[in-house]
XYZ file of C-alpha atoms in Angstrom:
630
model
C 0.000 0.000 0.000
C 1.388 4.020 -0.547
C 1.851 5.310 3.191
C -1.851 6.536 3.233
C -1.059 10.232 3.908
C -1.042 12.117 7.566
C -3.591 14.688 8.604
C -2.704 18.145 7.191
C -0.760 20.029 9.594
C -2.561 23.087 11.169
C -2.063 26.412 9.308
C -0.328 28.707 11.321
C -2.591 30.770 13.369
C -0.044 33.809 13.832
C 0.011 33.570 9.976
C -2.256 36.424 8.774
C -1.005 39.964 8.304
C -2.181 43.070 10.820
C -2.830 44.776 8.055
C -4.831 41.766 5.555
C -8.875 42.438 5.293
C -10.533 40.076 7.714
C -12.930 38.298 7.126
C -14.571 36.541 9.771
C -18.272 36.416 11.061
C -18.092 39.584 13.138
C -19.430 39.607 17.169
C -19.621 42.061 19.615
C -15.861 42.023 20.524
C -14.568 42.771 17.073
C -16.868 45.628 17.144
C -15.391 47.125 20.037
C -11.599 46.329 18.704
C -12.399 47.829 15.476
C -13.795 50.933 16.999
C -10.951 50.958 19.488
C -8.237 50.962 16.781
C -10.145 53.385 14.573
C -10.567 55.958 17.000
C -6.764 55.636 18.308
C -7.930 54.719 21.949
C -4.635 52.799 22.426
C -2.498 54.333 19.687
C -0.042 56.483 22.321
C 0.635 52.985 24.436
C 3.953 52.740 24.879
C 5.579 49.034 25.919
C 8.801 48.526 27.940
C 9.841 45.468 26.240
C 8.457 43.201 29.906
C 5.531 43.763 31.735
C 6.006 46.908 34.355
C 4.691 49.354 36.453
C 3.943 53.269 34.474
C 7.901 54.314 34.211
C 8.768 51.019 32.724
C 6.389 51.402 29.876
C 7.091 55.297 29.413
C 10.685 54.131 28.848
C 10.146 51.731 26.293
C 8.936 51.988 22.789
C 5.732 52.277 20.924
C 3.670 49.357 21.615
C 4.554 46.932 18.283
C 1.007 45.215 19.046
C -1.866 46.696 17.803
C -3.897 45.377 20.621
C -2.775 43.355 23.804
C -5.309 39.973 24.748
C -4.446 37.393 27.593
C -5.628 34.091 28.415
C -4.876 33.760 31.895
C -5.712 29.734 32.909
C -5.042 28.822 37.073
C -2.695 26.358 36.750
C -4.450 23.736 38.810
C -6.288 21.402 36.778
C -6.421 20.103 32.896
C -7.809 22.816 30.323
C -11.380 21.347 29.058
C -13.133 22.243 25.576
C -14.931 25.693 27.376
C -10.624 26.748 27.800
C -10.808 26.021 24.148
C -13.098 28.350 23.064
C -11.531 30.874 24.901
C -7.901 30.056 23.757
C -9.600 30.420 20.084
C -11.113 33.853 20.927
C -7.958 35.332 22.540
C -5.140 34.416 20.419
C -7.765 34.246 17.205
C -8.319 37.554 18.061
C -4.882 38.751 18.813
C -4.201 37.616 15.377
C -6.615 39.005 13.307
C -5.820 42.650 14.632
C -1.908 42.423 14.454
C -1.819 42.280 18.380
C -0.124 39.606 21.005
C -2.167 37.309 23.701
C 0.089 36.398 26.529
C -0.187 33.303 28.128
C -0.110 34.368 31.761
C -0.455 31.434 34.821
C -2.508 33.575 37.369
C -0.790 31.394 40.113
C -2.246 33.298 43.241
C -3.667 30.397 44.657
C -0.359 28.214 46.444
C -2.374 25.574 47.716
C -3.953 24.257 44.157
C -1.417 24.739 41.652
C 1.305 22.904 40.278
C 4.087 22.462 37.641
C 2.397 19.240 35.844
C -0.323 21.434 35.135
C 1.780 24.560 33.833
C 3.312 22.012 31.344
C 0.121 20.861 30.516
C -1.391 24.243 29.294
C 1.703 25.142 27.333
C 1.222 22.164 26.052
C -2.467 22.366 25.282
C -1.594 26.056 24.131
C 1.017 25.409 21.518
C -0.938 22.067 20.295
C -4.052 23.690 18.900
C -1.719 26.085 17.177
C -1.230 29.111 18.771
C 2.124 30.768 19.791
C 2.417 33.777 22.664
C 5.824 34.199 21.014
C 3.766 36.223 17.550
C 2.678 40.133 17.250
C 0.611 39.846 13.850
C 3.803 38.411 11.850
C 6.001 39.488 14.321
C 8.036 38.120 17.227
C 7.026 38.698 20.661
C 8.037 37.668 24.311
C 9.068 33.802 24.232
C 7.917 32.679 27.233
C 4.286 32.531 28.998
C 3.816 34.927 32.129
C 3.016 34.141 35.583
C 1.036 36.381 38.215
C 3.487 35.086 40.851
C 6.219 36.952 39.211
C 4.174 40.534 40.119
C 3.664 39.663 43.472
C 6.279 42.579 44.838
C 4.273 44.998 42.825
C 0.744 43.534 44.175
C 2.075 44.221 47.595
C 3.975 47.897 46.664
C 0.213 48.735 44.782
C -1.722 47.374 48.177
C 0.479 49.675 50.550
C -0.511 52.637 48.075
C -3.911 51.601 48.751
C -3.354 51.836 52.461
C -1.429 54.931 52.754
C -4.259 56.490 49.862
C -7.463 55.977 52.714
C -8.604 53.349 49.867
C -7.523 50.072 52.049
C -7.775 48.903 55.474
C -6.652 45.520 57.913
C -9.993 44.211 59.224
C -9.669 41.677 61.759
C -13.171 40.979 62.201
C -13.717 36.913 61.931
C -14.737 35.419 58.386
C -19.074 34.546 59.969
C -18.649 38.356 61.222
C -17.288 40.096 57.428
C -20.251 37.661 56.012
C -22.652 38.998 58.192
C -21.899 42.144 58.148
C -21.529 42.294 54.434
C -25.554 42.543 54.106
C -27.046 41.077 50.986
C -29.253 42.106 47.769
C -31.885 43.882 50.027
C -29.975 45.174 52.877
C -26.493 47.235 52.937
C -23.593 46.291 54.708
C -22.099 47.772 58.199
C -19.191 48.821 58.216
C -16.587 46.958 60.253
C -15.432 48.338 63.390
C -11.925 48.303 61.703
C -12.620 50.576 59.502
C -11.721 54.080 60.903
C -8.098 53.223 61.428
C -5.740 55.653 60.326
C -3.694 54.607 57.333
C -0.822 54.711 59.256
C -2.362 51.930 61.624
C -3.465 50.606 58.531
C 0.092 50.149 57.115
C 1.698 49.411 60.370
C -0.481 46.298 60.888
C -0.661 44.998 57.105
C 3.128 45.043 57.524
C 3.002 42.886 60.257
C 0.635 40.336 58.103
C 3.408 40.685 55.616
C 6.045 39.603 58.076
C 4.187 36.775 59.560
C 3.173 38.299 62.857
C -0.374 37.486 62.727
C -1.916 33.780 62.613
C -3.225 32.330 59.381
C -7.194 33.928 58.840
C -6.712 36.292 61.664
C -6.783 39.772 59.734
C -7.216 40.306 55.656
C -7.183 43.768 53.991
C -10.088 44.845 52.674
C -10.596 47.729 50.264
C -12.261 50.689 50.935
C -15.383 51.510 48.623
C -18.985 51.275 49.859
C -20.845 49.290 51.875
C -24.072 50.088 50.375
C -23.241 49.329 47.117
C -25.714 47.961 45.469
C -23.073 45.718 44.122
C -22.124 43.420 47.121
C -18.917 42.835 45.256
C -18.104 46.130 45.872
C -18.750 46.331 49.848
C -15.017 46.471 50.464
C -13.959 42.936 48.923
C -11.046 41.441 50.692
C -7.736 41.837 48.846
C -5.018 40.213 50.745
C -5.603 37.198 52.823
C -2.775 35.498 55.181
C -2.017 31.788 53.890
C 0.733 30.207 54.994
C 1.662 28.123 52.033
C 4.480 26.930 49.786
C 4.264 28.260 46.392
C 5.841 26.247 43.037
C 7.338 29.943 42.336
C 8.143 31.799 44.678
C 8.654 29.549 47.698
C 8.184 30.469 50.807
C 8.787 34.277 50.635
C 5.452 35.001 50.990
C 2.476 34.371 53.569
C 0.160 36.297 52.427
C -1.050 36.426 49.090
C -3.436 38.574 46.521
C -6.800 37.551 46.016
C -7.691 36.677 42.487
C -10.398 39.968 42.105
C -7.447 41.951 42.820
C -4.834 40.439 41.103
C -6.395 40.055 37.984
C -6.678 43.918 37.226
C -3.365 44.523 38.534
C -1.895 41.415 36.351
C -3.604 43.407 33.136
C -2.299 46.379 33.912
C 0.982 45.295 34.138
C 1.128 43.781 30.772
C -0.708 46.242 29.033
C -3.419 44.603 28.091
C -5.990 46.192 26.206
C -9.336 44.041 25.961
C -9.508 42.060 28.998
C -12.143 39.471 27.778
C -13.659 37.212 30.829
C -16.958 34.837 30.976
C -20.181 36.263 32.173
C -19.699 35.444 35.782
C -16.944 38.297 36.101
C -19.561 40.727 34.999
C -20.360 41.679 38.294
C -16.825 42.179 39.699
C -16.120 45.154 36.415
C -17.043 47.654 38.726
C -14.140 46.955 40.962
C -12.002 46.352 38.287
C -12.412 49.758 36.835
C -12.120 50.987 40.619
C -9.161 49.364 41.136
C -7.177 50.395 38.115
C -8.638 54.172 38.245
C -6.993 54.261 41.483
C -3.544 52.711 40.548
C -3.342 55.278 37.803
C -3.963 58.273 39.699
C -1.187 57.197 41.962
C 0.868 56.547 38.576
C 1.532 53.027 39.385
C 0.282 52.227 36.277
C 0.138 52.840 32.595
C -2.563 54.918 30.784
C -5.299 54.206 29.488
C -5.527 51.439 31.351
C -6.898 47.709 30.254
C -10.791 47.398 30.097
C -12.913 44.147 30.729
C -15.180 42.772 28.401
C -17.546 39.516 29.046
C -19.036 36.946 26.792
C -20.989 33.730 27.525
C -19.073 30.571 28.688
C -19.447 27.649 26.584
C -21.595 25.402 28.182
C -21.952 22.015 25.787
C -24.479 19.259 25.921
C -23.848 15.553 28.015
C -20.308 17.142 29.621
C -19.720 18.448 32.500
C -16.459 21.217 32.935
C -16.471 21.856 36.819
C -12.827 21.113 37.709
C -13.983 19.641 40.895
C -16.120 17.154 39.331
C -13.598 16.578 36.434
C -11.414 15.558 39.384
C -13.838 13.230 41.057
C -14.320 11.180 38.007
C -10.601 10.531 37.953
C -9.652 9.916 41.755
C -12.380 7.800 41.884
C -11.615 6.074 38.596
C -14.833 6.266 36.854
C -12.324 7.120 33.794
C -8.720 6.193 33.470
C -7.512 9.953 33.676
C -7.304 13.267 33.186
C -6.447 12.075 29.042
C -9.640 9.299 29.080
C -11.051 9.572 25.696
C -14.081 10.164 26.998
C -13.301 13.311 28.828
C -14.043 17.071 27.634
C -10.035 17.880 28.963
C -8.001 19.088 25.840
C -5.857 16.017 26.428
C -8.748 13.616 26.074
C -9.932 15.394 23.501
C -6.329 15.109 21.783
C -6.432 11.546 22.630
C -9.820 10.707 21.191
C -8.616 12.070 18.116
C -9.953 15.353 17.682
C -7.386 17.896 15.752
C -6.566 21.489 16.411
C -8.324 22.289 13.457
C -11.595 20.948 14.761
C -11.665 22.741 17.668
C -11.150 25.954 15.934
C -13.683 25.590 13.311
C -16.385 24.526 16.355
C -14.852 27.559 18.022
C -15.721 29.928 14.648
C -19.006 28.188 14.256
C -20.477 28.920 17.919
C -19.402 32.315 17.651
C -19.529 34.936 20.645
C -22.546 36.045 22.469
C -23.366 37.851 25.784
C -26.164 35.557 26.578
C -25.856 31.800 28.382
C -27.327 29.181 26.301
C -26.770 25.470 25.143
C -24.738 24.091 22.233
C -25.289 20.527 21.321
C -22.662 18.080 21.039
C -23.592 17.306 17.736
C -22.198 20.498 16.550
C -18.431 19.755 18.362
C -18.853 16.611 16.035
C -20.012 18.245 13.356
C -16.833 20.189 12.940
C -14.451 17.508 14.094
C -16.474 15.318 11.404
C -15.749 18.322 8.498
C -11.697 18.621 9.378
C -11.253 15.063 8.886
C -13.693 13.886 5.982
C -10.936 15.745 3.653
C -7.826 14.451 4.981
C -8.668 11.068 6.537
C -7.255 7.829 4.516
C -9.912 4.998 3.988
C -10.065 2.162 5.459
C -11.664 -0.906 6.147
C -12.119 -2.770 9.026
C -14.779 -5.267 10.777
C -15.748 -4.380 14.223
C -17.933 -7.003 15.615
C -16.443 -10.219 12.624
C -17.910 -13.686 11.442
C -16.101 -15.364 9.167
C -17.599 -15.423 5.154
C -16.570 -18.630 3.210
C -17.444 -18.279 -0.477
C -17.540 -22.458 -0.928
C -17.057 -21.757 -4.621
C -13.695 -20.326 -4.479
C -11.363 -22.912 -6.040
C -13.929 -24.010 -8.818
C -14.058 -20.474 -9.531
C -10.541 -18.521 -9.140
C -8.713 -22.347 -9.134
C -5.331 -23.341 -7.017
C -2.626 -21.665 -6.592
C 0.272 -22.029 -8.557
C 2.564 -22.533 -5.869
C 2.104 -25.473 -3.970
C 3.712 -24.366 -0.767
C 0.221 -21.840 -0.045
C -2.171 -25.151 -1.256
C -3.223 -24.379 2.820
C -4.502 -20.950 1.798
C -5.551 -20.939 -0.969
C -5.559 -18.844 -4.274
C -5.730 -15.036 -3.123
C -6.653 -12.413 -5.427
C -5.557 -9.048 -5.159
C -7.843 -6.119 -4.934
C -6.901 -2.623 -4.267
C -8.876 0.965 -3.358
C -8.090 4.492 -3.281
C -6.371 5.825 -0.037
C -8.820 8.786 -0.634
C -11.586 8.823 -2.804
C -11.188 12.572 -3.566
C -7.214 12.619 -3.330
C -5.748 10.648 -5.839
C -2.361 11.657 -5.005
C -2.557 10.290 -1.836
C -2.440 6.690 -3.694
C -3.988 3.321 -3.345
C -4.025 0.654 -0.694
C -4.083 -2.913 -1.553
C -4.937 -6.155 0.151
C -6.094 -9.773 -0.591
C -9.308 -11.478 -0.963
C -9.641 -15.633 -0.646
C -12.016 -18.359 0.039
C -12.169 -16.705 3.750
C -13.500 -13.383 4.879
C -14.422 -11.509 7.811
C -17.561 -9.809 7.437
C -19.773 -7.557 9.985
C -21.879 -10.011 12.311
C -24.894 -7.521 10.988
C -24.663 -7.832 7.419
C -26.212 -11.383 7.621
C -29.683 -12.289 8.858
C -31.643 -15.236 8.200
C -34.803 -13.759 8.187
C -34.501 -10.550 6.485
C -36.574 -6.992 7.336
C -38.151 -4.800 4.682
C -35.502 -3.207 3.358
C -32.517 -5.488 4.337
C -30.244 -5.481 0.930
C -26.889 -7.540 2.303
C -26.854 -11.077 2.952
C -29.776 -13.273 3.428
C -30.169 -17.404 2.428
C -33.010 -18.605 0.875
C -36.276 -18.651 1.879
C -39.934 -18.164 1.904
C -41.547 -15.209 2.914
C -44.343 -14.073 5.077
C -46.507 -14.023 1.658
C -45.238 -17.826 1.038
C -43.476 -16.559 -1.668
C -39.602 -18.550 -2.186
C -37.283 -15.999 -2.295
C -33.474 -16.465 -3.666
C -30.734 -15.711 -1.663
C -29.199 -12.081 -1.612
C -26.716 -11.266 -3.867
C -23.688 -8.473 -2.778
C -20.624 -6.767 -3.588
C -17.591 -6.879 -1.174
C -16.841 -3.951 -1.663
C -13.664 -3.591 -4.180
C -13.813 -6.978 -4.661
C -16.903 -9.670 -6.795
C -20.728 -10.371 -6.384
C -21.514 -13.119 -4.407
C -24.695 -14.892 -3.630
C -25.609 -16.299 -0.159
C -26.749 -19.645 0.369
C -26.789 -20.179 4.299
C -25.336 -20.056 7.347
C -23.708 -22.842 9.967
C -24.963 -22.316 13.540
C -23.208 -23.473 16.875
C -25.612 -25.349 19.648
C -26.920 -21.900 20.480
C -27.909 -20.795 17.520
C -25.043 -18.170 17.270
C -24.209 -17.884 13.232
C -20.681 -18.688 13.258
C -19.516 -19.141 9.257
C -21.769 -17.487 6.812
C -21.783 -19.189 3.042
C -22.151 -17.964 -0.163
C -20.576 -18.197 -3.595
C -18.894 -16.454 -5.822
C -19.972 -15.083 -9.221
C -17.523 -15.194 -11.572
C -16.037 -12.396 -13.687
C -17.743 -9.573 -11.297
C -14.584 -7.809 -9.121
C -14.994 -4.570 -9.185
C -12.667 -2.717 -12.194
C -13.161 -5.826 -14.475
C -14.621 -5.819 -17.739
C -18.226 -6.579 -17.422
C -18.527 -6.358 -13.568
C -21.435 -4.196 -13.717
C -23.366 -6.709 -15.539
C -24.893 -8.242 -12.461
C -26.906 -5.764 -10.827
C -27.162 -5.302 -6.913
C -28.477 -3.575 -4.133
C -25.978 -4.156 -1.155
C -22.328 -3.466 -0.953
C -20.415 -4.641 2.453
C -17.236 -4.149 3.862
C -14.898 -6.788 4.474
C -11.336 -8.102 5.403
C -9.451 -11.121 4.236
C -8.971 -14.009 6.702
C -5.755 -14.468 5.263
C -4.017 -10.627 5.670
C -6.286 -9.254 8.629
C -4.557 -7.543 10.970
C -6.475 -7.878 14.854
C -6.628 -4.717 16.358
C -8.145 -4.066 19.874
C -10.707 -1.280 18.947
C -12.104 1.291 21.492
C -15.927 2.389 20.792
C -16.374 5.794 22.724
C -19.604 7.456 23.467
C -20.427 10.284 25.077
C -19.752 9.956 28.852
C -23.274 10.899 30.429
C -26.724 10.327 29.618
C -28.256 13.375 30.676
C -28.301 16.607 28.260
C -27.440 18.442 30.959
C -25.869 16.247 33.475
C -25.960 17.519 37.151
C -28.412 20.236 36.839
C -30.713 20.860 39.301
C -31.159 18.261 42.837
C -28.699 15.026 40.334
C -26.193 13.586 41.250
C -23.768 13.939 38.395
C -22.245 10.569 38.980
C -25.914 8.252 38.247
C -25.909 10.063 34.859
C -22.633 8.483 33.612
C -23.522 6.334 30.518
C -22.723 3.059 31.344
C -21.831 2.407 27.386
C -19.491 4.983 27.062
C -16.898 2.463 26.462
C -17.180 -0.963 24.638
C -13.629 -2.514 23.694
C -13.896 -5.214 20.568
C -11.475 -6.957 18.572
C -11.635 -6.550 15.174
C -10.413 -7.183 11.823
C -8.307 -4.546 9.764
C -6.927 -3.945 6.298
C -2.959 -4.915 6.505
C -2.052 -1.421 5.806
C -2.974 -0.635 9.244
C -0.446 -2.783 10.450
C 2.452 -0.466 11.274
C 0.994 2.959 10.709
C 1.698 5.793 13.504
C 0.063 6.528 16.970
C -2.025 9.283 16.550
C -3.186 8.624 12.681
C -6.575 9.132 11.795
C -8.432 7.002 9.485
C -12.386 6.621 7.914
C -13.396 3.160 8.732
C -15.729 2.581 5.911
C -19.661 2.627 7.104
C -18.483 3.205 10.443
C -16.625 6.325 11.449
C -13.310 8.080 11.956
C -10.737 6.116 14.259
C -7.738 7.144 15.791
C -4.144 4.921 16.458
C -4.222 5.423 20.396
C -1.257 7.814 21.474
C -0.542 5.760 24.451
C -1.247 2.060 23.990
C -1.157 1.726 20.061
C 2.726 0.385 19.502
C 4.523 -2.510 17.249
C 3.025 -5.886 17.901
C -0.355 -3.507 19.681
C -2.742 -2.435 17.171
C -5.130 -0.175 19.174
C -7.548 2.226 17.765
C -10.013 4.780 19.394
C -13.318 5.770 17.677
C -13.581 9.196 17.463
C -16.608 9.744 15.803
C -19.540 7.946 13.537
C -20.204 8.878 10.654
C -23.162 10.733 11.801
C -24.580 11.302 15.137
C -26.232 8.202 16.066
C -26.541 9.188 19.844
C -30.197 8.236 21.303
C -31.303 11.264 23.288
């Protein structure tokens, strides 16, 4: 067979020019970058080469990026297909408009983050194509940011806080702060902290700093209104003490910045221009802009400083993207990990075979909107389905095999010549396109004989309406005798079934039939002999077994763990059904990770992890349609 040819490597997404016509479906965010860059609302920005406080970025040069995205992922769990979609927007984005998005780890958190899962989001990152390293065409910073890295100037931005009246130590206990912070229909009361001078202020915020006050006893709080109508903005805690190792920075610090602070601060550091967040941040903008317009009167900061913009999370039919309950399925091995086929993780995606490619299309194809709503699964497939029908090499393989003996086969095709394969047989060679729109990628070639595997479903002895593959004789329901079925294997002759040999049970075990001479497919006059039903098959005598992996969706619930469910008795207990089956011998040494069209049934994947020499293990990615009982 010609090497059936590899996937089509991604297109580079840092490819297209800042100043190339785009054209892309347009969404509420483009609007505001195109009005943004029109009306020069960044154009004076000014970038120190690193991210940096206000003088760092006066000293530098003009900003080389047009506009300045992040995606900012807490390195504490496996990226999922909603991360996805946002990588897409960002860096998509950042592309289109000749800008940069940073990769930035917002590593505030000690006690939930670590370095397997920093390598996994590069990783993730860089696999569905995208590179912090590009401006437009250009070259940019070559390594990913991490919020622990701006922890000195989180602390020199909190003291300015302090010493500015807009920050103060409350030492209240955490039931007190929640009590006191009111709710929708009542305002807050102020804590009896909250006169302190700012030079008590500092004095004891110090002393958190320098570990003279007991884990939870005091955080700092800043100092806006506590009868906002915005509960997120009655004086939301921004330092809290937490005595914890960090995978950066050690143990220099024990206290740390709370995300709702950080996250501004992190922006404005790295002169971000469209801070885009799901819809849930909404309500914390407010404090954002607070935050920031009170950093850059103090000139900590750059100007104009970063604004946030929110669109709807992706929230995708039968899969579930809490990290928590991502994590429970794996420690309590309801999947075999974080990479399980089954998963929604970027990893398992990766593994199940989806390409980069497919996730950006879905990404295009769902677009951007401000309001929550459903996307069905179907459409994730749908794209994944329209990425590979182009670039996958056929194949074909029987999943679920009994064996075909055409009884004919000597009288018909005679010995062979060499006595040494009299136990085999006479084989005939048949061949097929590697693609059937791609002749360039070749053919594929194999052997047919007196032996067969066929699908256990292509036979039945008493035939529905409809049924056009292999039936025996017999007499109808109207008494009438009926001949039996006549087929194409596919690539190969017409045959006619005569019967079937059953074990004890009743189980067909060899299906019979014979063969019609001068019919195989690309012969002179093989079209003479009409039929209905083509089937799929594999020669007994080169079959490769392969173990093959039939994944379905993971839950049966639309919308699993909504409402009073438990998330766990919606798991589908057929997500996974492992066969062994019957492939062409080209599949026989081909590539982990190589996708393939398994003729009438789908697109399969060479497992990354268990598919080796001697191994032959393939993962279904996806039927040819969705087939998936609701």
């Amino acid at each position: 067979m010609t090497s059936p040819a590899s996937p089509k490597a991604a297109p580079s997404p840092a490819s297209t020019p800042a100043d190339k016509e785009i054209h892309k479906p347009s969404n509420f965010l483009r609007q505001i970058i195109e009005k943004d860059l029109a009306e020069g609302t960044y154009a004076e920005r000014r970038w120190g080469g690193s991210p940096g406080d206000a003088a760092h970025h006066a000293a530098g040069q003009p900003d080389p990026a047009r506009v300045r995205l992040r995606f900012p992922p807490e390195p504490n769990g496996y990226l999922h297909v909603g991360h996805a979609k946002s990588i897409c927007l960002n860096f998509g984005l950042a592309r289109d408009y000749g800008g940069v998005c940073h990769l930035r780890f917002d590593d505030t958190n000690p006690e939930k983050e670590d370095t397997e899962y920093v390598d996994s989001i590069i990783d993730a990152v860089k696999w569905l194509g995208y590179d912090w390293a590009q401006i437009g065409n250009g070259k940019g910073d070559d390594k990913p940011y991490q919020a622990s890295d701006y922890f000195d100037f989180m602390y020199r931005a909190a003291e300015y806080l302090v010493e500015s009246g807009n920050a103060y130590v409350d030492e209240q206990s955490a039931e007190e702060m929640r009590l006191n912070r009111g709710d929708f229909g009542k305002p807050g009361t102020d804590s009896p902290f909250r006169g302190r001078t700012p030079a008590e202020n500092l004095a004891r915020f110090r002393e958190m700093r320098d570990g003279q006050l007991a884990d939870g006893a005091a955080v700092l709080r800043a100092k806006i209104d506590m009868a906002s109508p915005n509960i997120n903005m009655r004086d939301p805690a921004i330092y809290r003490i937490r005595r914890a190792h960090h995978h950066n920075t050690g143990d220099k610090w024990c206290i740390y910045p709370m995300y709702t602070f950080a996250h501004p601060v992190e922006d404005a550091l790295e002169q971000i221009t469209h801070s885009i967040c799901t819809l849930e941040f909404e309500d914390q903008r407010p404090f954002y802009d607070w935050l920031l317009d009170r950093l850059a009167e103090g000139k900590l900061i750059a100007t104009p400083h970063p604004r946030q913009y929110e669109f709807a999370r992706l929230n995708l039919s039968y899969v579930l993207t809490s990290k928590r309950k991502l994590a429970q399925l794996v420690n309590e091995k309801r999947v075999s990990g974080w990479d399980d086929p089954r998963m929604p993780t970027i990893v398992g995606l990766r593994r199940r075979g989806y390409t980069p490619e497919a996730l950006q299309l879905f990404a295009e194809r769902i677009g951007v909107t401000k309001s929550d709503s459903w996307i069905d699964y179907s459409t994730l497939e749908g794209a994944l389905r329209d990425t590979l029908d182009p670039i996958a090499p056929r194949a074909m393989a029987v999943l679920d095999p009994v064996k075909l003996v055409l009884t004919n086969w000597e009288e018909v095709m005679g010995k062979p010549e060499d006595s040494s394969q009299a136990a085999v047989g006479k084989l005939d060679d048949c061949s097929a396109p590697v693609h059937p729109h791609h002749e360039e990628m070749g053919k594929r070639h194999f052997k047919i004989g007196k032996e067969v595997w066929i699908e256990r479903t292509d036979y039945e002895e008493t035939p529905p309406k409809g049924f056009f593959r292999l039936f025996p004789p017999h007499v109808n329901a109207s008494k009438q005798a009926i001949a039996g079925s006549k087929v194409r294997l596919k690539y190969g002759h017409v045959i006619e079934c005569t019967g079937a040999v059953k074990d004890a049970d009743g189980k067909v075990t060899e299906v019979h039939a014979t063969l019609i001479p001068d019919t195989k497919s690309g012969t002179p006059g093989s079209d003479n002999i009409k039929v209905k039903g083509v089937i799929t098959w594999v020669g007994v005598n080169d079959a490769v077994e392969a173990e093959v992996r039939l994944y379905d969706r993971l839950f049966t619930a639309e919308h699993p763990g909504t409402g009073d469910k438990d998330f766990l008795d919606e798991l589908n207990p057929n997500s996974l059904k492992t066969v062994t089956a019957y492939v062409e011998p080209s599949l026989a040494k081909v590539p982990a990770g190589t996708r393939f069209q398994f003729e009438r049934h789908g697109y399969f994947v060479t497992d990354i992890v268990d598919h080796k020499d001697g191994k032959v293990v393939f993962n279904r990615v996806t039927g040819m349609k969705d087939s998936f009982s609701k």
